[in-house]
Coordinates of C-alpha atoms in Angstrom, one line a residue:
M20 CA 31.1 11.4 17.5
G21 CA 30.3 11.2 21.3
I22 CA 31.0 14.9 21.8
F23 CA 27.8 15.6 19.7
R24 CA 25.7 12.8 21.2
S25 CA 22.1 13.7 21.7
K26 CA 20.3 13.0 24.9
G27 CA 17.8 10.2 24.4
V28 CA 14.2 10.3 25.6
V29 CA 13.3 8.3 28.6
Y30 CA 10.0 6.6 27.9
K31 CA 7.5 5.7 30.7
P32 CA 6.4 2.0 30.9
V33 CA 3.5 1.2 28.7
D34 CA 1.2 0.6 31.7
E35 CA 1.8 4.1 32.9
V36 CA 0.8 5.8 29.6
D37 CA -2.7 7.3 29.5
L38 CA -4.4 6.4 26.2
S39 CA -7.6 8.3 27.0
A40 CA -8.9 11.4 25.2
T41 CA -7.8 13.6 28.1
S42 CA -4.2 12.2 28.2
D43 CA -1.4 14.7 28.7
E44 CA 0.7 12.9 26.1
V45 CA 2.0 15.5 23.6
Y46 CA 1.4 14.9 20.0
L47 CA 4.8 15.4 18.2
R48 CA 4.5 16.6 14.6
A49 CA 7.0 15.4 12.0
N50 CA 10.2 17.4 12.4
V51 CA 11.7 16.9 9.0
K52 CA 14.9 19.0 8.5
A53 CA 16.1 18.0 5.0
P54 CA 15.7 20.0 1.8
R55 CA 14.0 18.7 -1.3
I56 CA 16.7 17.0 -3.4
A57 CA 16.6 16.5 -7.2
G58 CA 18.7 17.3 -10.3
L59 CA 22.2 18.6 -9.6
L60 CA 21.7 18.7 -5.9
A61 CA 20.7 15.1 -5.9
K62 CA 23.9 14.2 -7.8
L63 CA 26.0 16.2 -5.4
S64 CA 24.2 14.7 -2.3
A65 CA 24.7 11.2 -3.5
W66 CA 28.5 11.9 -4.1
L67 CA 28.9 13.4 -0.6
L68 CA 27.0 10.9 1.3
E69 CA 28.8 8.1 -0.5
S70 CA 32.3 9.5 0.5
R71 CA 33.8 7.8 3.5
I72 CA 34.5 10.8 5.8
I73 CA 32.2 13.5 4.7
G74 CA 29.3 11.0 4.3
T75 CA 29.7 9.7 7.8
I76 CA 29.5 13.2 9.2
L77 CA 26.5 14.2 7.1
Q78 CA 24.7 10.9 8.0
Y79 CA 25.3 11.6 11.7
F80 CA 24.0 15.2 11.6
L81 CA 21.0 14.2 9.4
K82 CA 19.9 11.6 11.9
R83 CA 20.4 14.0 14.8
E84 CA 18.7 16.9 13.4
N85 CA 15.6 14.7 12.3
L86 CA 15.4 13.4 15.9
I87 CA 16.3 9.8 15.1
H88 CA 19.0 9.9 17.8
K89 CA 16.8 11.5 20.4
L90 CA 13.7 9.4 19.9
V91 CA 15.1 6.1 18.8
S92 CA 18.9 5.6 18.8
F93 CA 19.6 6.8 22.3
A94 CA 16.2 6.4 23.9
D95 CA 15.8 4.6 27.2
L96 CA 12.9 2.2 27.4
E97 CA 12.2 -1.1 29.2
E98 CA 10.4 -3.1 26.6
P99 CA 12.3 -6.0 24.9
P100 CA 12.5 -6.2 21.1
L101 CA 9.8 -7.6 18.9
Y102 CA 11.5 -8.5 15.6
V103 CA 8.5 -9.9 13.6
P104 CA 4.9 -8.8 14.0
I105 CA 3.3 -12.3 14.0
H106 CA 0.1 -12.1 15.6
P107 CA -1.7 -15.2 17.3
S108 CA -5.0 -16.4 15.8
Q109 CA -7.9 -14.6 17.6
D110 CA -11.6 -14.1 17.4
T111 CA -12.3 -10.7 15.8
G112 CA -15.8 -10.6 17.5
E113 CA -17.7 -10.4 14.2
Q114 CA -19.7 -13.2 12.5
F115 CA -18.6 -13.6 8.9
T116 CA -18.4 -16.4 6.2
C117 CA -15.5 -18.7 7.2
I118 CA -13.7 -20.4 4.3
E119 CA -12.5 -23.9 4.8
S120 CA -8.6 -23.9 5.0
D121 CA -8.2 -26.4 2.1
L122 CA -10.0 -24.5 -0.6
S123 CA -8.3 -23.8 -3.8
P124 CA -8.0 -20.1 -5.1
S125 CA -10.9 -20.6 -7.5
G126 CA -12.9 -22.2 -4.8
Q127 CA -12.3 -19.3 -2.5
V128 CA -13.4 -16.9 -5.3
Q129 CA -16.7 -18.8 -5.7
E130 CA -17.2 -18.4 -1.9
A131 CA -16.5 -14.6 -2.3
L132 CA -19.2 -14.4 -5.0
E133 CA -21.7 -15.8 -2.6
C134 CA -20.9 -12.6 -0.3
L135 CA -21.8 -10.1 -3.1
P136 CA -25.2 -8.6 -3.9
S137 CA -27.3 -10.9 -6.2
S138 CA -27.1 -8.3 -9.1
L139 CA -24.8 -5.4 -10.0
E140 CA -27.7 -3.1 -10.0
N141 CA -28.0 -3.4 -6.3
I142 CA -24.5 -2.0 -6.0
S143 CA -24.5 0.8 -8.5
H144 CA -28.0 2.1 -9.5
D145 CA -29.3 2.7 -6.0
A146 CA -26.5 5.2 -5.4
K147 CA -26.8 6.6 -9.0
P148 CA -23.1 7.2 -9.5
S149 CA -22.2 9.8 -12.2
F150 CA -19.1 7.8 -12.9
R151 CA -18.5 4.1 -12.4
R152 CA -15.5 1.8 -13.0
W153 CA -15.9 -1.5 -14.8
T154 CA -15.6 -4.4 -12.3
I155 CA -14.6 -8.0 -12.4
L156 CA -18.3 -9.0 -12.6
D157 CA -18.7 -6.7 -15.6
Y158 CA -15.9 -8.4 -17.5
S159 CA -17.3 -11.8 -16.6
K160 CA -20.8 -10.9 -17.8
A161 CA -19.5 -9.5 -21.0
Y162 CA -17.6 -12.8 -21.7
R163 CA -20.5 -15.0 -20.7
S164 CA -22.9 -13.1 -22.9
G165 CA -20.5 -13.3 -25.9
V166 CA -20.6 -9.5 -26.3
L167 CA -16.8 -9.5 -25.7
T168 CA -14.0 -12.0 -25.5
P169 CA -10.8 -11.9 -23.5
T170 CA -8.9 -11.7 -26.8
M171 CA -10.9 -8.6 -27.7
V172 CA -10.1 -7.1 -24.4
A173 CA -6.4 -8.0 -24.6
E174 CA -6.2 -6.3 -28.0
R175 CA -7.8 -3.1 -26.6
F176 CA -5.5 -3.2 -23.6
I177 CA -2.3 -3.4 -25.7
A178 CA -3.5 -0.5 -27.8
A179 CA -4.3 1.6 -24.8
V180 CA -1.0 1.0 -23.1
D181 CA 0.8 2.0 -26.3
K182 CA -1.3 5.1 -26.5
Y183 CA -0.8 6.3 -23.1
A184 CA 2.9 5.5 -23.0
N185 CA 3.6 8.2 -25.5
P186 CA 3.0 12.1 -25.4
P187 CA 1.0 14.0 -24.5
C188 CA 0.2 11.7 -21.6
S189 CA 3.5 9.7 -21.1
M190 CA 1.9 7.9 -18.2
S191 CA 4.6 5.3 -17.7
F192 CA 2.3 2.7 -16.4
F193 CA 4.5 -0.3 -17.1
I194 CA 8.1 -1.4 -16.8
N195 CA 7.4 -4.5 -18.8
Y196 CA 4.6 -6.0 -20.8
D197 CA 4.6 -8.6 -23.5
P198 CA 1.7 -8.4 -26.1
K199 CA 2.5 -11.9 -27.4
D200 CA 2.1 -13.4 -23.9
I201 CA -1.0 -11.4 -23.2
L202 CA -2.6 -12.5 -26.3
Q203 CA -1.7 -16.1 -25.8
Q204 CA -3.3 -16.0 -22.3
A205 CA -6.4 -14.2 -23.7
T206 CA -6.7 -16.9 -26.5
E207 CA -6.7 -19.7 -23.9
S208 CA -9.2 -17.9 -21.8
T209 CA -11.4 -17.2 -24.9
N210 CA -11.4 -20.9 -25.7
R211 CA -12.5 -21.7 -22.1
H212 CA -15.3 -19.3 -22.3
K213 CA -16.4 -20.7 -25.7
R214 CA -16.6 -24.1 -24.2
G215 CA -18.5 -22.9 -21.3
E216 CA -15.8 -23.8 -18.9
P217 CA -14.3 -20.6 -17.5
I218 CA -12.1 -21.4 -14.4
S219 CA -13.6 -18.7 -12.3
V220 CA -15.1 -15.2 -12.4
L221 CA -11.6 -14.0 -12.9
D222 CA -11.1 -15.9 -16.1
G223 CA -9.8 -13.4 -18.7
V224 CA -10.0 -10.4 -16.4
P225 CA -6.8 -8.2 -16.8
I226 CA -4.7 -7.9 -13.6
A227 CA -1.4 -6.1 -13.4
I228 CA 1.4 -6.9 -11.1
K229 CA 3.9 -4.6 -9.4
D230 CA 7.6 -5.2 -10.6
E231 CA 8.5 -6.3 -7.2
I232 CA 6.5 -9.5 -7.5
D233 CA 7.7 -12.5 -9.6
C234 CA 5.5 -13.2 -12.6
K235 CA 6.5 -15.2 -15.6
P236 CA 7.7 -14.5 -18.3
Y237 CA 9.0 -11.2 -16.9
P238 CA 12.1 -10.3 -15.1
T239 CA 11.6 -8.7 -11.7
T240 CA 13.5 -5.4 -11.7
G241 CA 12.3 -3.8 -8.6
G242 CA 12.3 -0.6 -10.5
T243 CA 16.1 -0.9 -11.3
K244 CA 18.2 -1.5 -14.5
W245 CA 20.3 -4.2 -12.8
L246 CA 18.6 -6.3 -10.1
H247 CA 17.1 -8.8 -12.5
K248 CA 20.6 -9.5 -13.9
L249 CA 21.6 -10.8 -10.4
R250 CA 18.2 -12.4 -9.5
S251 CA 16.3 -14.5 -12.0
C252 CA 12.7 -14.9 -12.0
T253 CA 12.2 -18.6 -12.4
D254 CA 8.6 -19.0 -11.1
D255 CA 5.5 -17.1 -10.2
A256 CA 5.2 -15.6 -6.8
C257 CA 2.6 -17.5 -4.6
C258 CA 0.0 -14.7 -5.0
V259 CA 0.5 -14.7 -8.8
K260 CA 0.0 -18.5 -8.9
C261 CA -3.2 -18.1 -7.2
L262 CA -4.4 -15.6 -9.8
R263 CA -3.2 -17.8 -12.7
L264 CA -5.0 -20.8 -11.2
C265 CA -8.2 -18.6 -11.4
G266 CA -7.6 -17.9 -15.1
A267 CA -6.7 -14.2 -14.6
L268 CA -5.1 -12.4 -17.6
L269 CA -1.8 -11.2 -16.2
V270 CA -0.9 -8.2 -18.4
G271 CA 2.5 -7.1 -17.2
K272 CA 4.8 -5.5 -14.6
T273 CA 3.9 -2.1 -13.3
N274 CA 6.1 0.8 -12.7
M275 CA 7.4 1.6 -9.2
H276 CA 9.8 3.9 -7.3
E277 CA 13.2 2.3 -7.6
L278 CA 13.6 -0.4 -4.9
G279 CA 10.5 1.0 -3.2
S280 CA 12.7 3.7 -1.7
G281 CA 10.5 6.7 -2.2
T282 CA 6.9 7.9 -2.1
S283 CA 6.5 9.8 -5.4
G284 CA 6.6 7.1 -8.0
I285 CA 9.2 9.1 -10.0
N286 CA 11.6 6.5 -11.7
P287 CA 14.3 8.0 -13.8
H288 CA 14.8 4.7 -15.5
Y289 CA 11.2 4.0 -16.6
G290 CA 9.5 7.3 -16.4
A291 CA 7.4 9.1 -13.7
T292 CA 4.1 7.4 -13.3
R293 CA 1.6 10.1 -13.6
N294 CA -1.7 10.6 -11.7
P295 CA -4.7 10.0 -14.1
Y296 CA -6.7 12.7 -12.3
D297 CA -3.9 15.3 -13.3
I298 CA -1.0 14.1 -15.3
S299 CA 1.2 16.9 -13.9
R300 CA 1.1 15.2 -10.5
V301 CA 2.5 12.2 -8.8
A302 CA 0.7 9.0 -8.5
G303 CA 2.3 8.2 -5.2
G304 CA 4.6 5.2 -4.4
S305 CA 6.0 2.9 -4.4
S306 CA 3.2 0.9 -6.1
S307 CA 2.6 3.9 -8.5
G308 CA 1.9 2.0 -11.7
S309 CA -0.4 -0.5 -10.0
A310 CA -2.5 2.4 -8.7
A311 CA -2.5 4.3 -11.9
V312 CA -3.6 1.4 -14.2
V313 CA -6.6 0.8 -12.0
C314 CA -7.4 4.5 -11.8
A315 CA -7.2 4.9 -15.6
G316 CA -9.5 1.9 -16.2
L317 CA -7.0 -0.5 -17.8
C318 CA -7.4 -3.1 -15.2
P319 CA -10.1 -3.5 -12.5
V320 CA -7.4 -4.9 -10.1
S321 CA -3.6 -4.8 -9.6
L322 CA -1.2 -6.2 -7.0
G323 CA 1.2 -4.1 -5.1
V324 CA 3.6 -4.4 -2.1
D325 CA 3.0 -2.3 1.0
G326 CA 6.2 -1.7 3.1
G327 CA 5.4 1.8 4.3
G328 CA 1.9 2.6 2.8
S329 CA 3.1 1.6 -0.7
V330 CA -0.3 0.3 -1.6
R331 CA -2.6 2.5 0.4
M332 CA -0.9 5.8 -0.3
P333 CA -1.0 5.6 -4.2
A334 CA -4.5 4.2 -3.9
A335 CA -5.6 7.3 -2.1
L336 CA -3.8 9.6 -4.4
C337 CA -5.4 8.0 -7.4
G338 CA -8.8 7.6 -6.0
V339 CA -9.1 3.8 -5.8
V340 CA -9.4 1.2 -3.0
G341 CA -6.1 0.0 -1.4
F342 CA -6.1 -3.0 0.9
K343 CA -3.2 -4.4 3.0
P344 CA -4.0 -7.7 4.9
T345 CA -2.4 -8.8 8.2
F346 CA 1.3 -9.6 8.1
G347 CA 1.5 -13.2 7.1
R348 CA -2.0 -13.6 5.6
V349 CA -0.7 -13.7 1.9
P350 CA 2.5 -15.8 1.5
H351 CA 5.5 -13.6 0.6
S352 CA 7.4 -16.2 -1.5
G353 CA 8.4 -14.7 -4.9
V354 CA 8.4 -11.2 -3.6
L355 CA 11.7 -9.3 -3.6
P356 CA 13.1 -9.6 -0.1
L357 CA 13.6 -5.8 0.5
N358 CA 11.7 -5.5 3.8
W359 CA 11.2 -8.8 5.6
T360 CA 9.2 -7.7 8.6
V361 CA 7.2 -4.7 7.4
G362 CA 6.3 -5.6 3.7
M363 CA 3.0 -7.2 2.6
V364 CA 1.4 -8.0 -0.8
G365 CA -1.6 -5.7 -1.1
I366 CA -4.5 -5.1 -3.5
L367 CA -5.5 -2.0 -5.5
A368 CA -9.0 -2.1 -7.0
G369 CA -11.6 0.0 -8.4
T370 CA -14.2 -1.2 -5.9
V371 CA -14.3 -2.9 -2.6
E372 CA -16.1 -5.9 -4.2
D373 CA -13.2 -6.4 -6.6
A374 CA -10.7 -6.1 -3.6
L375 CA -12.8 -8.9 -1.9
I376 CA -12.7 -11.3 -4.8
T377 CA -8.9 -10.7 -5.4
Y378 CA -8.3 -11.2 -1.6
A379 CA -10.2 -14.5 -1.8
A380 CA -8.0 -15.6 -4.8
I381 CA -4.6 -14.8 -3.3
T382 CA -5.3 -16.3 0.0
G383 CA -6.2 -19.6 -1.5
Q384 CA -4.4 -22.7 -0.5
L385 CA -1.6 -24.0 -2.8
P386 CA -0.3 -27.6 -2.2
S387 CA 3.3 -26.4 -2.2
E388 CA 2.9 -23.6 0.4
M389 CA 3.4 -24.1 4.1
T390 CA 0.7 -22.4 6.3
M391 CA 1.8 -20.2 9.1
P392 CA 0.8 -21.9 12.4
T393 CA -0.8 -18.9 13.9
K394 CA -2.8 -17.9 10.8
P395 CA -6.5 -18.3 11.4
K396 CA -8.9 -19.3 8.5
V397 CA -9.9 -16.7 6.0
T398 CA -13.2 -15.0 6.7
L399 CA -15.2 -13.0 4.2
P400 CA -17.9 -10.4 4.9
V401 CA -21.3 -10.3 3.2
L402 CA -21.3 -7.2 1.1
K403 CA -24.9 -6.3 0.7
P404 CA -26.6 -2.9 0.9
N405 CA -29.1 -3.9 3.6
N406 CA -26.6 -5.8 5.7
V407 CA -24.4 -3.1 7.1
T408 CA -23.8 -3.7 10.9
N409 CA -24.7 -0.8 13.2
N410 CA -22.4 -1.6 16.1
I411 CA -19.0 -0.4 14.7
K412 CA -16.7 1.6 17.1
L413 CA -14.1 3.8 15.5
A414 CA -11.1 5.0 17.5
K415 CA -10.0 8.5 16.5
Y416 CA -7.0 10.4 17.8
G417 CA -8.0 14.0 17.1
E418 CA -4.7 15.7 17.0
W419 CA -3.3 13.0 14.6
F420 CA -6.5 12.9 12.5
N421 CA -6.3 16.7 12.0
D422 CA -2.5 16.7 11.1
C423 CA -3.3 17.0 7.3
S424 CA -4.4 19.7 4.8
D425 CA -7.5 21.6 5.4
D426 CA -9.2 20.0 2.5
I427 CA -8.4 16.4 3.7
K428 CA -9.5 17.2 7.3
L429 CA -12.8 18.6 6.1
C430 CA -13.6 15.8 3.6
C431 CA -12.7 13.0 6.1
S432 CA -14.5 14.7 8.9
E433 CA -17.6 14.9 6.8
A434 CA -17.2 11.3 5.8
L435 CA -17.2 10.3 9.5
D436 CA -20.3 12.3 10.1
K437 CA -22.1 10.4 7.2
L438 CA -21.1 7.1 8.8
Q439 CA -22.5 8.1 12.1
E440 CA -25.7 9.5 10.6
H441 CA -26.4 6.6 8.2
Y442 CA -25.2 3.6 10.2
G443 CA -25.0 4.9 13.8
W444 CA -21.4 4.0 14.2
E445 CA -19.7 5.5 17.3
T446 CA -16.5 7.5 17.2
V447 CA -14.4 6.9 20.4
E448 CA -11.9 9.6 21.1
V449 CA -8.5 8.2 22.2
T450 CA -4.8 9.0 22.3
I451 CA -2.3 7.1 20.5
P452 CA 1.2 8.0 21.9
E453 CA 4.5 8.4 20.1
I454 CA 3.2 8.4 16.6
E455 CA 6.4 10.2 15.3
V456 CA 8.6 7.8 17.2
M457 CA 6.9 5.0 15.5
R458 CA 7.4 6.6 12.1
L459 CA 11.2 7.1 12.7
A460 CA 11.5 3.5 14.2
H461 CA 9.7 2.1 11.1
Y462 CA 12.1 4.2 8.8
L463 CA 15.1 2.7 10.7
T464 CA 13.7 -0.8 10.3
I465 CA 12.7 -0.7 6.6
G466 CA 16.0 1.1 5.8
S467 CA 18.2 -1.4 7.6
E468 CA 16.4 -4.4 6.1
C469 CA 16.6 -2.9 2.6
S470 CA 20.3 -2.2 3.1
A471 CA 21.0 -5.7 4.5
A472 CA 19.0 -7.4 1.7
L473 CA 21.0 -5.6 -1.0
D474 CA 24.4 -5.4 0.6
C475 CA 26.2 -8.1 -1.4
D476 CA 24.7 -6.9 -4.6
L477 CA 25.6 -3.3 -4.0
Q478 CA 29.2 -4.1 -3.2
K479 CA 29.6 -5.4 -6.8
L480 CA 27.5 -2.6 -8.4
N481 CA 28.6 0.6 -10.1
M482 CA 26.5 3.1 -8.1
E483 CA 26.0 5.0 -11.3
E484 CA 23.4 2.5 -12.3
L485 CA 21.1 3.7 -9.4
A486 CA 19.1 6.8 -9.5
C487 CA 20.6 9.7 -7.5
D488 CA 17.6 9.8 -5.1
T489 CA 18.0 6.0 -4.4
R490 CA 21.7 6.4 -3.8
V491 CA 21.0 9.1 -1.2
A492 CA 18.4 6.9 0.5
L493 CA 20.7 3.7 0.5
S494 CA 23.5 5.9 2.1
I495 CA 21.3 6.8 4.9
Y496 CA 19.9 3.3 5.2
G497 CA 23.5 2.0 5.4
S498 CA 24.2 4.4 8.3
F499 CA 22.0 2.6 10.7
N500 CA 23.7 0.1 13.1
G501 CA 22.6 -3.0 14.9
K502 CA 22.0 -1.2 18.3
E503 CA 19.6 1.2 16.5
Y504 CA 17.8 -1.6 14.7
I505 CA 17.2 -3.4 18.0
K506 CA 16.1 -0.2 19.6
A507 CA 13.5 0.3 16.8
Q508 CA 12.2 -3.3 17.5
R509 CA 11.8 -2.4 21.2
I510 CA 9.7 0.5 20.1
R511 CA 7.7 -1.9 17.9
N512 CA 6.9 -4.0 20.9
R513 CA 5.8 -0.9 22.8
Q514 CA 3.4 0.2 20.0
V515 CA 1.9 -3.2 19.7
Q516 CA 1.0 -3.1 23.3
F517 CA -0.5 0.5 22.9
H518 CA -2.6 -0.7 19.9
K519 CA -3.9 -3.8 21.8
K520 CA -5.3 -1.4 24.4
I521 CA -6.8 0.9 21.8
F522 CA -8.5 -2.1 20.1
S523 CA -9.9 -3.2 23.5
K524 CA -12.1 0.1 23.2
A525 CA -12.8 0.1 19.5
D526 CA -13.1 -2.2 16.5
L527 CA -11.0 -0.1 14.1
I528 CA -8.8 3.1 14.1
V529 CA -9.9 5.7 11.5
T530 CA -7.6 8.3 9.9
P531 CA -7.2 10.2 6.6
T532 CA -5.0 8.0 4.4
T533 CA -2.5 10.8 3.6
G534 CA -1.7 14.2 4.9
V535 CA -1.5 15.8 1.4
T536 CA -3.0 15.1 -1.9
A537 CA -0.9 14.4 -5.1
Y538 CA 1.7 17.1 -5.5
T539 CA 3.3 18.4 -8.8
I540 CA 6.0 16.6 -10.6
K541 CA 9.0 19.0 -11.2
D542 CA 11.1 18.7 -14.3
D543 CA 14.3 18.5 -12.4
S544 CA 13.3 15.2 -10.8
L545 CA 12.7 13.3 -14.1
K546 CA 16.4 12.4 -14.7
T547 CA 17.7 12.0 -11.1
G548 CA 14.6 11.2 -9.1
E549 CA 13.8 13.3 -6.0
L550 CA 13.9 13.1 -2.1
D551 CA 11.2 15.2 -0.8
Y552 CA 11.1 14.2 2.9
I553 CA 8.5 16.9 3.9
N554 CA 5.9 15.7 1.4
G555 CA 7.1 12.1 2.1
A556 CA 6.4 12.4 5.8
A557 CA 3.0 13.8 5.1
L558 CA 2.2 10.9 2.7
V559 CA 3.2 8.2 5.1
R560 CA 1.9 9.9 8.3
F561 CA -1.1 7.6 8.8
Q562 CA 0.4 4.5 7.2
I563 CA 3.1 3.2 9.5
A564 CA 1.0 1.1 12.0
G565 CA -0.2 -1.1 9.3
N566 CA 3.4 -2.0 8.4
F567 CA 5.4 -1.7 11.6
L568 CA 2.8 -3.5 13.6
G569 CA 1.6 -6.0 10.8
L570 CA -2.0 -4.7 11.1
P571 CA -4.5 -4.9 8.2
A572 CA -5.8 -1.6 6.8
V573 CA -7.9 -0.3 3.8
T574 CA -8.3 3.1 2.2
V575 CA -11.4 4.1 0.5
P576 CA -12.0 7.2 -1.8
V577 CA -14.3 9.7 0.0
G578 CA -13.9 12.9 -2.0
Y579 CA -11.7 15.5 -3.6
D580 CA -9.8 18.6 -2.7
K581 CA -10.3 22.0 -4.3
A582 CA -8.1 21.0 -7.2
G583 CA -10.2 17.8 -7.9
L584 CA -7.6 15.5 -6.5
P585 CA -8.8 12.4 -4.7
I586 CA -8.9 12.0 -0.9
G587 CA -8.9 8.7 1.0
L588 CA -10.2 7.6 4.4
Q589 CA -8.3 4.8 6.1
F590 CA -9.4 2.2 8.6
I591 CA -6.7 0.2 10.5
G592 CA -8.0 -3.1 12.1
K593 CA -7.1 -5.7 14.7
P594 CA -4.9 -8.6 13.5
W595 CA -6.9 -10.9 11.1
S596 CA -9.9 -8.5 10.9
E597 CA -9.9 -8.2 7.1
A598 CA -13.5 -9.1 7.0
T599 CA -14.5 -6.3 9.2
L600 CA -12.4 -3.9 7.3
L601 CA -13.9 -4.9 3.9
H602 CA -17.4 -4.7 5.5
V603 CA -16.7 -1.1 6.7
A604 CA -15.1 -0.1 3.4
F605 CA -18.1 -1.3 1.5
A606 CA -20.4 0.8 3.7
V607 CA -18.2 3.9 3.1
Q608 CA -18.2 3.2 -0.6
A609 CA -22.0 3.0 -0.7
L610 CA -22.2 6.5 0.7
C611 CA -19.6 8.1 -1.4
I612 CA -19.9 6.3 -4.8
S613 CA -22.5 8.8 -6.1
D614 CA -19.9 11.6 -6.0
Y615 CA -17.1 9.7 -7.7
R616 CA -15.5 11.6 -10.6
K617 CA -14.0 10.4 -13.8
P618 CA -10.2 10.8 -14.1
Q619 CA -8.8 12.9 -16.9
V620 CA -7.0 9.9 -18.3
F621 CA -9.5 7.0 -18.4
H622 CA -9.9 4.1 -20.9
D623 CA -13.2 2.5 -21.4
M624 CA -12.2 -1.2 -21.9
L625 CA -15.7 -2.6 -22.4
N626 CA -17.2 -0.1 -24.7

């Protein structure tokens, strides 16, 4: 289609781009030109895009009109490609507890406990929260005192899942959970506690696993009705092994957007995961079930996979903590290979303290796992109310930061003001160029990798087994070619260099987590799924650097919009700066926890 070829952008060399606050670089807002697709329109769109001739034409014009051709495919730039965002070990500049590299998962959890306040009262009562979630330490204390046993908690959990799976809530938290297996694990944990021999503070604590991560005895469906038939789950993923070695009560596989291909968490096969703050609204995706179960109080922690904000986005929409470590920090073995260079196992938790404990567990050393040569030792921050550092510099790109709803902009700006007032943290105004270019290059990358990973399976598959929105997404993914993929990796290299320069001026980058809060689930999407690229672009607007560049990031709840829906504030860190991120997240939580609100759907597991 050479006669329709768009003229590509010519990018200046990195060293000639001004990153200061007074830069003349233009902030380009997302230029999404695609209708919301659901119901009959989704079925028709899938059929048209899958047709050989019409589909090719439609794919070409969709890519052209949404500026993929101009900004990525036909762009002219000098940087070579960077295919995998592996970062060398480096000194993050902060002094934190360093864990010996040969510690077991339970040994690392014990180290994490040393970083927490000496009593729970120091965390919660000083702030006098009107609502507080039960934590890992709450479960452990209840077990140690004999007030509760893991078996009692397991029975309550099973009853709660059954209750919320049915009307009027129909929450669709889980794709698969096995009461018999849960009770067996709980019995073993109860016996250990009775003998006074719990493996760790996680022993008997319920933790849910996204159905993109292998966890016996469950199949790994990836949110489909067919993938587990072609790929058997024969062992736990590395991160799940770590949790199991700590005695965690693994309670099942959470719902997700099919193949991680969307941001709503609406899955026609297993139901739309609903937001516990308002069950008429989305939980976000693709780790929708993992966010919702933590929000609703069924688990203090869950695991997700973050390939394009898929942990942080639903965490923000559901008002919980979402934490994505540096690329390569958590071994990826046993995770569906849907996005090799952008996906990372992440943590969703009710509190920063629980995120820290879980992070320590899943980064523990397993004898069977090879360690990445460039990976530095794990470091943990001391999370104590009177130990907050006062020399944090936060980079803020004003035009990007403000590209969100008015409620989010106001809430996040007020949170930044609080941080400056209470801790003396400095905000450094900067320019981060080509944000929209990075979003499109990431979309091309994650789409190409997903398409390549599934290519052989899809050739054998009756496409009717996929939801219509997934079929549309896969058709677009399959339209990307090798030259476009390489061009996207050249843009990745360019952005890595920009961010290195930004981090020479500041410790972290601060943004809202999402551009909008949770939007309404429409009935026409329940059977076909939906593609809402306008809301989708707003949800991922601030997420991409964490995935495309392999950087660690965390979101912390900081308030609510006028409808009472949660708002998150995000911090993006230098490679391997997880300790700094958790330290900052804890400080933010301490300022905001007194205003946290109870969700409409919430189950009190300990009372």
